[in-house]
mmCIF file of C-alpha atoms and ligand atoms in Angstrom:
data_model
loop_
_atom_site.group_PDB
_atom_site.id
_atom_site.type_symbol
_atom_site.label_atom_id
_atom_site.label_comp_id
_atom_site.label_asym_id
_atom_site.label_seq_id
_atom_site.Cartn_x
_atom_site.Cartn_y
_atom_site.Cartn_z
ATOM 1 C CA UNK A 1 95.090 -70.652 -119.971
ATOM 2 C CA UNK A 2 95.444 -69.762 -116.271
ATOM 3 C CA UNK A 3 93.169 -66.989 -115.491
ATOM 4 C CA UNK A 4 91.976 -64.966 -112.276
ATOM 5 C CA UNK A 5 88.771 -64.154 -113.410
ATOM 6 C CA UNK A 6 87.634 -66.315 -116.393
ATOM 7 C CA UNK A 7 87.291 -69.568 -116.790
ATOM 8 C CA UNK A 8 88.421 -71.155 -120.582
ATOM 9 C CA UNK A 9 87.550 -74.073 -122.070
ATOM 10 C CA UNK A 10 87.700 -75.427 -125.918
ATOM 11 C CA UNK A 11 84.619 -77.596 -126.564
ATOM 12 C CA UNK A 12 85.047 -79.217 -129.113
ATOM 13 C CA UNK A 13 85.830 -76.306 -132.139
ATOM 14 C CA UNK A 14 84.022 -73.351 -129.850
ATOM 15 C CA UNK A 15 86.022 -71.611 -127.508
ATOM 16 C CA UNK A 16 83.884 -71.027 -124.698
ATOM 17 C CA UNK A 17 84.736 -67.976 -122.316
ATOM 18 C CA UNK A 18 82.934 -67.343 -119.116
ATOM 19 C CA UNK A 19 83.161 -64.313 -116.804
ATOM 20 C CA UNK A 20 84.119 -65.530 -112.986
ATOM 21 C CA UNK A 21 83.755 -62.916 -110.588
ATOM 22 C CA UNK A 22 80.685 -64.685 -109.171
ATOM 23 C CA UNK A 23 80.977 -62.121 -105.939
ATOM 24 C CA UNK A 24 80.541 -58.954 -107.306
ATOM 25 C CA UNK A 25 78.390 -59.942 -110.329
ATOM 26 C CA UNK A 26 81.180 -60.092 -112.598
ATOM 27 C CA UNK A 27 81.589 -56.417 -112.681
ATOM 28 C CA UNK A 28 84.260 -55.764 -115.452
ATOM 29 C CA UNK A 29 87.520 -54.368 -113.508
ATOM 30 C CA UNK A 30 90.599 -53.864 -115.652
ATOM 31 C CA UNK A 31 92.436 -57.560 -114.880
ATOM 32 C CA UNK A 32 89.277 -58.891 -116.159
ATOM 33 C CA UNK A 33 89.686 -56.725 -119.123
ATOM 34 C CA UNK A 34 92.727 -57.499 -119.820
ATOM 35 C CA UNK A 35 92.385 -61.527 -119.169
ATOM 36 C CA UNK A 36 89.343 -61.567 -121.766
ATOM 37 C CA UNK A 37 91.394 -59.325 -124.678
ATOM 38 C CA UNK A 38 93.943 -62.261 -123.559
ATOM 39 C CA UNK A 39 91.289 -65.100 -123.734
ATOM 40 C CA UNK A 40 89.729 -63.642 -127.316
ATOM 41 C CA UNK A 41 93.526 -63.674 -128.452
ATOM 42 C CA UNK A 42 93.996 -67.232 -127.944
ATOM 43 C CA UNK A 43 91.015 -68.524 -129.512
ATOM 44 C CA UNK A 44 91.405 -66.293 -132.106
ATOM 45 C CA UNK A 45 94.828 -67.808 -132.842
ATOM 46 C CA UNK A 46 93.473 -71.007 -132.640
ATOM 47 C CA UNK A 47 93.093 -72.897 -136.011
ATOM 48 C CA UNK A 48 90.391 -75.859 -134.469
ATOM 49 C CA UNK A 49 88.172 -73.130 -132.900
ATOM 50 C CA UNK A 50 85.563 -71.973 -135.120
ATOM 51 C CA UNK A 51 83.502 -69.823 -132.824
ATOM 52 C CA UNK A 52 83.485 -68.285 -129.576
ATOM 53 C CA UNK A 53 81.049 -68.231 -126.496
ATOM 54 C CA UNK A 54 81.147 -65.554 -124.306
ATOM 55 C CA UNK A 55 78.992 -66.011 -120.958
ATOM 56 C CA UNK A 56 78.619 -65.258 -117.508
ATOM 57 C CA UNK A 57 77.119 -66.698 -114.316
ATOM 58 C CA UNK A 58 73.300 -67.689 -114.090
ATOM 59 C CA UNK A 59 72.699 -64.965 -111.928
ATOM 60 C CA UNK A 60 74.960 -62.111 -114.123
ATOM 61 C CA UNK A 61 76.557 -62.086 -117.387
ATOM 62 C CA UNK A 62 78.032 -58.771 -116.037
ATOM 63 C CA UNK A 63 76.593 -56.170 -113.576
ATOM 64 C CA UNK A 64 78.788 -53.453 -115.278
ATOM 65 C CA UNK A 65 82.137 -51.634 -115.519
ATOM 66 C CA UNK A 66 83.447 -51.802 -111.997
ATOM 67 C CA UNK A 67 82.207 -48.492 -110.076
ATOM 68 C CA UNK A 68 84.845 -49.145 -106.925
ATOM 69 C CA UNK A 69 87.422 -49.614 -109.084
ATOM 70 C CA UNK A 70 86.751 -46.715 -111.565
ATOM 71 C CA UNK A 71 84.696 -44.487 -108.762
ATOM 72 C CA UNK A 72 87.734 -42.348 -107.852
ATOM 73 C CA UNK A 73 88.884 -41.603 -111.567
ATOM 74 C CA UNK A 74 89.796 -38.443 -112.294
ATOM 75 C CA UNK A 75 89.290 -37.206 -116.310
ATOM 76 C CA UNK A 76 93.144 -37.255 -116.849
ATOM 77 C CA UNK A 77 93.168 -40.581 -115.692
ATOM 78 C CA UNK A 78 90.700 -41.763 -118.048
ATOM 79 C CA UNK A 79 91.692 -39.754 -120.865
ATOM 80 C CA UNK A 80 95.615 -40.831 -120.455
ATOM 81 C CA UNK A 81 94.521 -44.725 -120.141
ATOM 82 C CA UNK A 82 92.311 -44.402 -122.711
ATOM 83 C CA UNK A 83 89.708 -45.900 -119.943
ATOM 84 C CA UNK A 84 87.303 -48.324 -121.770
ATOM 85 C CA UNK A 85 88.601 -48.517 -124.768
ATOM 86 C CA UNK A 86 92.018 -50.554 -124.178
ATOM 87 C CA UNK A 87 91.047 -54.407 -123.920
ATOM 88 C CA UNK A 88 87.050 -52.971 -123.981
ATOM 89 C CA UNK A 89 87.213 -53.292 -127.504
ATOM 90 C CA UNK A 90 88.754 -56.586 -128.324
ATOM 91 C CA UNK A 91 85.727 -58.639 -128.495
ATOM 92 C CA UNK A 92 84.269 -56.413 -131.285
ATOM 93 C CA UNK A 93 87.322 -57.169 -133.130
ATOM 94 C CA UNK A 94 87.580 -60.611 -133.177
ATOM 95 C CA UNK A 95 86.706 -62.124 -136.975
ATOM 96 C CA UNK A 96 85.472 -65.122 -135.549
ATOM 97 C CA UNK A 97 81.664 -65.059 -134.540
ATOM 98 C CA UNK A 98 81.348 -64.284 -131.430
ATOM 99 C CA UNK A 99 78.074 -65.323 -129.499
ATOM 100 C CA UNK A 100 76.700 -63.871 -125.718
ATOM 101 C CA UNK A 101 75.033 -66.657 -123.496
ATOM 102 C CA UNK A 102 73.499 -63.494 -120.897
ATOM 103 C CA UNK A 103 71.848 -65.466 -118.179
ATOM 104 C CA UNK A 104 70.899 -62.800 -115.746
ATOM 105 C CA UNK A 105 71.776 -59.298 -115.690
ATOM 106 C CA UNK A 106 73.810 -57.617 -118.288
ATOM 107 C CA UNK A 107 73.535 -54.200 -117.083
ATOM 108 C CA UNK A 108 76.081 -51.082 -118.401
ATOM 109 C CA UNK A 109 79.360 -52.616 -119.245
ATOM 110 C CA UNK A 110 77.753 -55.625 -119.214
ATOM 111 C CA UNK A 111 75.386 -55.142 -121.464
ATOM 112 C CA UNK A 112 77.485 -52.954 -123.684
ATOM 113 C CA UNK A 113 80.537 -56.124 -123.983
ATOM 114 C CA UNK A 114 77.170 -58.358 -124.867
ATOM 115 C CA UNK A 115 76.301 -56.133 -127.860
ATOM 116 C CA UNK A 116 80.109 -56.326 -128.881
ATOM 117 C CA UNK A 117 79.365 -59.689 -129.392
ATOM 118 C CA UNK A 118 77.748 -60.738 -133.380
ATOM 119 C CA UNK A 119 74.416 -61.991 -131.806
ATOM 120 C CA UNK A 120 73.167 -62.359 -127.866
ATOM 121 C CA UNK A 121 70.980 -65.614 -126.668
ATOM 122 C CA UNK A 122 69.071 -65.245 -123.793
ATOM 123 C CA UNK A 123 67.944 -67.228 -120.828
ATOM 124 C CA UNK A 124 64.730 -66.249 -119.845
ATOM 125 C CA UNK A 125 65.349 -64.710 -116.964
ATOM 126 C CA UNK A 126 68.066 -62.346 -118.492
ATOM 127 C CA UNK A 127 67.768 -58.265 -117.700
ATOM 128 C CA UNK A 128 69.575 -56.086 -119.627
ATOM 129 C CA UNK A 129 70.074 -52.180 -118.951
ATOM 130 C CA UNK A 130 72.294 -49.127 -119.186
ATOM 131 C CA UNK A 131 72.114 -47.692 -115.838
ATOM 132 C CA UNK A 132 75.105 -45.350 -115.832
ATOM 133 C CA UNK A 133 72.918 -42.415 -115.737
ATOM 134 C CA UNK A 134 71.911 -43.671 -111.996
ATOM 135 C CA UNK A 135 75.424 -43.551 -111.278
ATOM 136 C CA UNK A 136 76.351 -40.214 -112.462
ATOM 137 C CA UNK A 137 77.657 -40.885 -115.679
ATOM 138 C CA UNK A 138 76.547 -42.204 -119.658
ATOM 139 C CA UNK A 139 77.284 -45.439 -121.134
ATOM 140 C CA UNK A 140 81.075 -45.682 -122.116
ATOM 141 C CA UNK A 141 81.641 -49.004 -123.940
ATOM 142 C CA UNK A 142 79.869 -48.240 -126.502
ATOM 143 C CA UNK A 143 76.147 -48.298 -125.184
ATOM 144 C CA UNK A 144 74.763 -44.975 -126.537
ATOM 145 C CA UNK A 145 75.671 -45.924 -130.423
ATOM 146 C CA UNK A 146 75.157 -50.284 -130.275
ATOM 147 C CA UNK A 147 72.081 -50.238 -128.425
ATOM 148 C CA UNK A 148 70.352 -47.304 -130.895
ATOM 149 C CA UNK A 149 71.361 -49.647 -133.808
ATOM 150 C CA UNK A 150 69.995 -52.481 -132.358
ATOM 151 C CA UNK A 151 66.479 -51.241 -131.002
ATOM 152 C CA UNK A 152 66.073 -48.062 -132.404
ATOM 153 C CA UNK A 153 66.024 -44.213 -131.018
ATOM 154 C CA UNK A 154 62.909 -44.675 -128.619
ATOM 155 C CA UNK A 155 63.584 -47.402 -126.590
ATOM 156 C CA UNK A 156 67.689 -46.822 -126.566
ATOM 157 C CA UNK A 157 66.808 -43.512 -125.166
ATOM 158 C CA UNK A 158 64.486 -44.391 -122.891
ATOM 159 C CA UNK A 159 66.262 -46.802 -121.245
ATOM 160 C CA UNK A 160 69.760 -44.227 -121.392
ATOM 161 C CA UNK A 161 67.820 -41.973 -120.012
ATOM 162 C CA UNK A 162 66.151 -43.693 -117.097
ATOM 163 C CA UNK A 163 68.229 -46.701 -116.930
ATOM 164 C CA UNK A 164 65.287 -48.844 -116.960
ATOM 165 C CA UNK A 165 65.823 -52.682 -117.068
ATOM 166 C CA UNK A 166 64.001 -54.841 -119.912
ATOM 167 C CA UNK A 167 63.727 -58.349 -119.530
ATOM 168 C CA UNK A 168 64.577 -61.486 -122.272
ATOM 169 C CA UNK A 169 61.126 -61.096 -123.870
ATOM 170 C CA UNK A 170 61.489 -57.502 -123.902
ATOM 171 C CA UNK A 171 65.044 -57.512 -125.506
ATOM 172 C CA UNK A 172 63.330 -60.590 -128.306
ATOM 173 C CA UNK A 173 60.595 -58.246 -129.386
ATOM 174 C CA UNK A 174 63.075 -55.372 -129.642
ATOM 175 C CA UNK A 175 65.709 -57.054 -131.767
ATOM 176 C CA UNK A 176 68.558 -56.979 -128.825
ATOM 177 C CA UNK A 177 68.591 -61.058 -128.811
ATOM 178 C CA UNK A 178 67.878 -63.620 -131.044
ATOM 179 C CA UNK A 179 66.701 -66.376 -129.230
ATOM 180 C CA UNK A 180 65.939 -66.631 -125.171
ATOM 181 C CA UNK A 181 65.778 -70.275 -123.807
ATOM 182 C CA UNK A 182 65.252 -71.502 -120.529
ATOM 183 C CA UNK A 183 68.289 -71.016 -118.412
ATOM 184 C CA UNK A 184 68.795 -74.485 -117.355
ATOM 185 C CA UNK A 185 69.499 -75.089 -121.416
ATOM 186 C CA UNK A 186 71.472 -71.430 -122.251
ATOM 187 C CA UNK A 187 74.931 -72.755 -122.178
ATOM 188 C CA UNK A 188 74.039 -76.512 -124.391
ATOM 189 C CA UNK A 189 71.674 -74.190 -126.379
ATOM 190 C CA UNK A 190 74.405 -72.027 -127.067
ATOM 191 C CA UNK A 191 76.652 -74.456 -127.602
ATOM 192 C CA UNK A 192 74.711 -75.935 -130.293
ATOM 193 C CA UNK A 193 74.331 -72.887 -131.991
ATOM 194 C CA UNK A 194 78.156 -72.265 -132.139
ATOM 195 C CA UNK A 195 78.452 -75.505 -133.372
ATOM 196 C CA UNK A 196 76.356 -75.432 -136.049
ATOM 197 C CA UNK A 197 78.218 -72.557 -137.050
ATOM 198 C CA UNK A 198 81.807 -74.147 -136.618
ATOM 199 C CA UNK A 199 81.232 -77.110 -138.436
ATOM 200 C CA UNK A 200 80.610 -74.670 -141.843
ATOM 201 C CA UNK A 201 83.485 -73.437 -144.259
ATOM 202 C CA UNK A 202 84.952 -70.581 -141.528
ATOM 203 C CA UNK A 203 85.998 -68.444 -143.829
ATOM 204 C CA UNK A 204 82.529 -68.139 -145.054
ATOM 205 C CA UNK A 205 81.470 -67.378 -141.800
ATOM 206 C CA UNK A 206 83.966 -64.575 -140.876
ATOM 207 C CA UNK A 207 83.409 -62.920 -145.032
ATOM 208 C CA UNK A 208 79.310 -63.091 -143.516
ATOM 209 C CA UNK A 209 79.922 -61.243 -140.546
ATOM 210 C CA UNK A 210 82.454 -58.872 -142.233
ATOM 211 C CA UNK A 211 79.406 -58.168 -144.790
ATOM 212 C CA UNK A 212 76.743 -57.990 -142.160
ATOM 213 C CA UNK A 213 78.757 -55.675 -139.971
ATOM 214 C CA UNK A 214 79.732 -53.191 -142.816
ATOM 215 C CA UNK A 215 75.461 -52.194 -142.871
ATOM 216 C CA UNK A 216 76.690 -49.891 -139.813
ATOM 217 C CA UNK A 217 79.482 -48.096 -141.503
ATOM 218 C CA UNK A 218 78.445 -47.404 -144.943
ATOM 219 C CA UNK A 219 75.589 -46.296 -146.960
ATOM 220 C CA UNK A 220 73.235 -48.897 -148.515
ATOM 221 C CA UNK A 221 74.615 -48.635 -151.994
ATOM 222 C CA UNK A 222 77.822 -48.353 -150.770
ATOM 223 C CA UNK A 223 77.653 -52.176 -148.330
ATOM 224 C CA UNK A 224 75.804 -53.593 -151.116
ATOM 225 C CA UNK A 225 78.835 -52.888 -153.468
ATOM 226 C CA UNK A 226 81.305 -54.327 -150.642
ATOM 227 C CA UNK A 227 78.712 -57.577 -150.173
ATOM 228 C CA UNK A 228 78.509 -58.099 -154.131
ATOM 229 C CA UNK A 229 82.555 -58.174 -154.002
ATOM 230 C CA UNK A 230 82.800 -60.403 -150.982
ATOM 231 C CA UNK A 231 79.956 -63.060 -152.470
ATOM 232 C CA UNK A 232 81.958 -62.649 -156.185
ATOM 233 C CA UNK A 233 85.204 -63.465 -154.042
ATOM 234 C CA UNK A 234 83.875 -66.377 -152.493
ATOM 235 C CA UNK A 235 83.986 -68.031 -155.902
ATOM 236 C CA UNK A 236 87.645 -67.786 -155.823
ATOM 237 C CA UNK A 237 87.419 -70.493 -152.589
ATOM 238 C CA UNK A 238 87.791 -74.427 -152.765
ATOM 239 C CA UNK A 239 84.728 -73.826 -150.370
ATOM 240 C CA UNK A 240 82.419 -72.505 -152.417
ATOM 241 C CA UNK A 241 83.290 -74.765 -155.150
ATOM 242 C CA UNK A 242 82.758 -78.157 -152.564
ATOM 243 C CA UNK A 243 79.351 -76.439 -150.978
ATOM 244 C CA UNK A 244 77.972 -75.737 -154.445
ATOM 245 C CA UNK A 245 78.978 -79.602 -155.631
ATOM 246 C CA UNK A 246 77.922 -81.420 -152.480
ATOM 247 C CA UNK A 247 74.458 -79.907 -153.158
ATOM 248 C CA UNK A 248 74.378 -80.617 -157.045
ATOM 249 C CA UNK A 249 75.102 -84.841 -156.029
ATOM 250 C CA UNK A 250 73.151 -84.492 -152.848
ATOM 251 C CA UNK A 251 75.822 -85.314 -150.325
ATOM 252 C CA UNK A 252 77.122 -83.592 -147.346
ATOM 253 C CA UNK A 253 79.889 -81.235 -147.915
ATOM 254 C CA UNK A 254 83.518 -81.563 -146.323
ATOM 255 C CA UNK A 255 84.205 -78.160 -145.834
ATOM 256 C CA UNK A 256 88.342 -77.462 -146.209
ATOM 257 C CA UNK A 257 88.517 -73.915 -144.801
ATOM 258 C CA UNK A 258 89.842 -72.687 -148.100
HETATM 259 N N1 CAA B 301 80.758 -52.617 -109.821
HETATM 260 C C1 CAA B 301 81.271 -53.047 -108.674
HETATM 261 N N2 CAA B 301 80.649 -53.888 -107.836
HETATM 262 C C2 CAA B 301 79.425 -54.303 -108.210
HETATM 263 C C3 CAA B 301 78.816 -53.902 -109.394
HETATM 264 C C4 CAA B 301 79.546 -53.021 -110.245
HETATM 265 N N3 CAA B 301 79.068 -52.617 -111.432
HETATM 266 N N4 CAA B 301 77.599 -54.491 -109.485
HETATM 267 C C5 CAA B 301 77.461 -55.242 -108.374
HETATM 268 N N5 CAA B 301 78.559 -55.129 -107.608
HETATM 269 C C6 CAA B 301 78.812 -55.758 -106.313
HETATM 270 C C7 CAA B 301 78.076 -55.042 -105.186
HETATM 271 O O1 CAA B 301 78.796 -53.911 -104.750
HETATM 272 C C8 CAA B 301 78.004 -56.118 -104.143
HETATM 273 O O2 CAA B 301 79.268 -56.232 -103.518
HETATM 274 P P1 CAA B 301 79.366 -56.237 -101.883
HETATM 275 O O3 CAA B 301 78.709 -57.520 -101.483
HETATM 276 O O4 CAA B 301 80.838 -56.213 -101.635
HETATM 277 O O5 CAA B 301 78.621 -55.042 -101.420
HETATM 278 C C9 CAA B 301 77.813 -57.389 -104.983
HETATM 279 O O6 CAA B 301 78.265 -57.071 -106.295
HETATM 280 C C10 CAA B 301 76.363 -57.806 -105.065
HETATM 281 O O7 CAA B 301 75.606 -56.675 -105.485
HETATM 282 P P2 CAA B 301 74.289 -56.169 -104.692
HETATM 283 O O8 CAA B 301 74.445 -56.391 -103.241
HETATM 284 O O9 CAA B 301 74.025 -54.767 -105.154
HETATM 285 O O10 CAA B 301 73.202 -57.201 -105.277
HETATM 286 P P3 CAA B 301 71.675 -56.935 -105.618
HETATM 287 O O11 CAA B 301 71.112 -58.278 -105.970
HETATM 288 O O12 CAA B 301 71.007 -56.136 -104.558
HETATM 289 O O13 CAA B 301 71.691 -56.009 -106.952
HETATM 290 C C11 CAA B 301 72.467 -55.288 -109.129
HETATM 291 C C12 CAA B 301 72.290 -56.476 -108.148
HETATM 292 C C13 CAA B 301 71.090 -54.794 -109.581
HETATM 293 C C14 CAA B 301 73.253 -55.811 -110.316
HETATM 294 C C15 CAA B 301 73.207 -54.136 -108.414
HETATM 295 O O14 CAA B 301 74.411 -54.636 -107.843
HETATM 296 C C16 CAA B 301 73.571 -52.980 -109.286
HETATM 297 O O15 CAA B 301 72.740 -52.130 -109.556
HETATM 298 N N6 CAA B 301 74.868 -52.923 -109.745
HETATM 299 C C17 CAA B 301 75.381 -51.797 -110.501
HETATM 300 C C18 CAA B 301 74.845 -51.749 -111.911
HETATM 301 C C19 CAA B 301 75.376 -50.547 -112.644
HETATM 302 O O16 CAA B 301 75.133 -49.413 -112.284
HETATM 303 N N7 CAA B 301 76.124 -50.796 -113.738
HETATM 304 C C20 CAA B 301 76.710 -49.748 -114.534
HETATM 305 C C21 CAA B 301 78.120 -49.488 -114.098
HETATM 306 S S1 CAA B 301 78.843 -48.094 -114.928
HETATM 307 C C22 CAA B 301 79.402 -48.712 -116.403
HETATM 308 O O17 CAA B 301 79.228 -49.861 -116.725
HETATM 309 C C23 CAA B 301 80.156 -47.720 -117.256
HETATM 310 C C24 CAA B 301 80.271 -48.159 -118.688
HETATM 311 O O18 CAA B 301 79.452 -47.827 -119.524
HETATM 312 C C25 CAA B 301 81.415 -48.944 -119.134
#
């Protein structure tokens, strides 16, 4: 896969994707848009990856949308391109887990493509912000409605509304990550994790995430009524029936993606 500003790699059964537009802090301009919809497409397709990695440099996951590029917009412009929503939103399609490695900052876009993602590890020197409002604009990618869901109303809105930067240990204690590590170990760390995940029944994996990510859609009675027919559904899986057996004769299971 031949890309200008990513760099792809399969390790193993996790499709690893990071941002390379070291120069400008990987600011997201619309090739790089379009190569990562391409990149998520790929692995997607691809029946030995599992999971994906999505990560940036050391310095920035992503310092945003990119404000020379999109600075001389007009609205018709963005309205008739649909601007940030073409390509934006292919990462929170993908029903493979997807997992953020944000070393770094992660700032607007940045930070907004990181929540698209199922979960976010951090390195510990990781900053994450929405900071449109000191540009002259409001998050776009999705910023105003992920980060409220992650963190709650106080601290989304205070950082929306100042564009304050929080750091790794910050973003742990607020629910935005689930793990920070140091950033010499983000990418093996990461790795591992995705891993761990791969080498389970996949299907499992994507009918978990489906479930998890239906809580933000539905009422509680109503996800707990789409959860009780997923789990009843897994029983229907040569999965299931292998996990369940390995366990009863205390051997490790061979998972058959069925
Ligand atoms: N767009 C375009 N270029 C960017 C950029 C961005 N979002 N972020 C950084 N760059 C470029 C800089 O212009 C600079 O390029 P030049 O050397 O050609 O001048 C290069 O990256 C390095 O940046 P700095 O010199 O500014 O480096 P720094 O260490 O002093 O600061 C930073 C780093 C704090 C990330 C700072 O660059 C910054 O504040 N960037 C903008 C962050 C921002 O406002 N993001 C939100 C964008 S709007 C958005 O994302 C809309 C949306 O919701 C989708």
């Amino acid at each position: 896969m031949p890309f200008e500003t990513l760099l792809t790699e399969a390790r193993g059964n996790v499709g690893l994707i990071t941002l390379n537009r070291p120069r400008e802090f990987n600011a997201l301009n619309s090739v790089l848009i379009r190569e990562l919809a391409r990149a998520v497409d790929v692995f997607e397709d691809d029946p030995e990856i599992g999971v994906l990695v999505l990560t940036g440099g050391l310095k920035a996951f992503a310092a945003g949308a990119d404000i020379k590029e999109m600075a001389e917009k007009s609205f018709m412009d963005c309205y008739l391109e649909d601007f940030i929503t073409v390509g934006w939103e292919r990462v929170a399609k993908c029903r493979k887990p997807v997992i953020a490695a944000v070393a770094g900052y992660a700032l607007g876009g940045g930070c907004e493509v990181a929540m698209m993602c199922d979960f976010i590890i951090a390195a510990d020197n990781a900053r994450f912000g929405l900071p449109e409002i000191t540009v002259g604009t409001i998050p776009g990618a999705g910023g105003t409605q992920r980060l409220v869901r992650a963190v709650g109303k106080s601290l989304a809105m205070d950082m929306c509304l100042t564009g304050r930067q929080i750091d790794a240990e910050e973003a742990l204690r607020a629910g935005l990550v689930s793990r920070v590590v140091p950033v010499a170990d983000l990418i093996e760390e990461t790795l591992a994790v995705a891993r761990a995940i791969a080498d389970r029944s996949r299907p499992m994996a994507m009918l978990a995430k489906e479930s998890v990510n239906r809580a933000f859609e539905v009422s509680l009675s109503e996800g707990i009524r789409f959860e009780r027919r997923l789990f009843h559904a897994t029983f229907a899986t040569e999965d299931q029936k292998e996990g369940m057996s390995a366990f009863v004769e205390k051997r490790t299971p061979a998972w058959r993606n069925r």
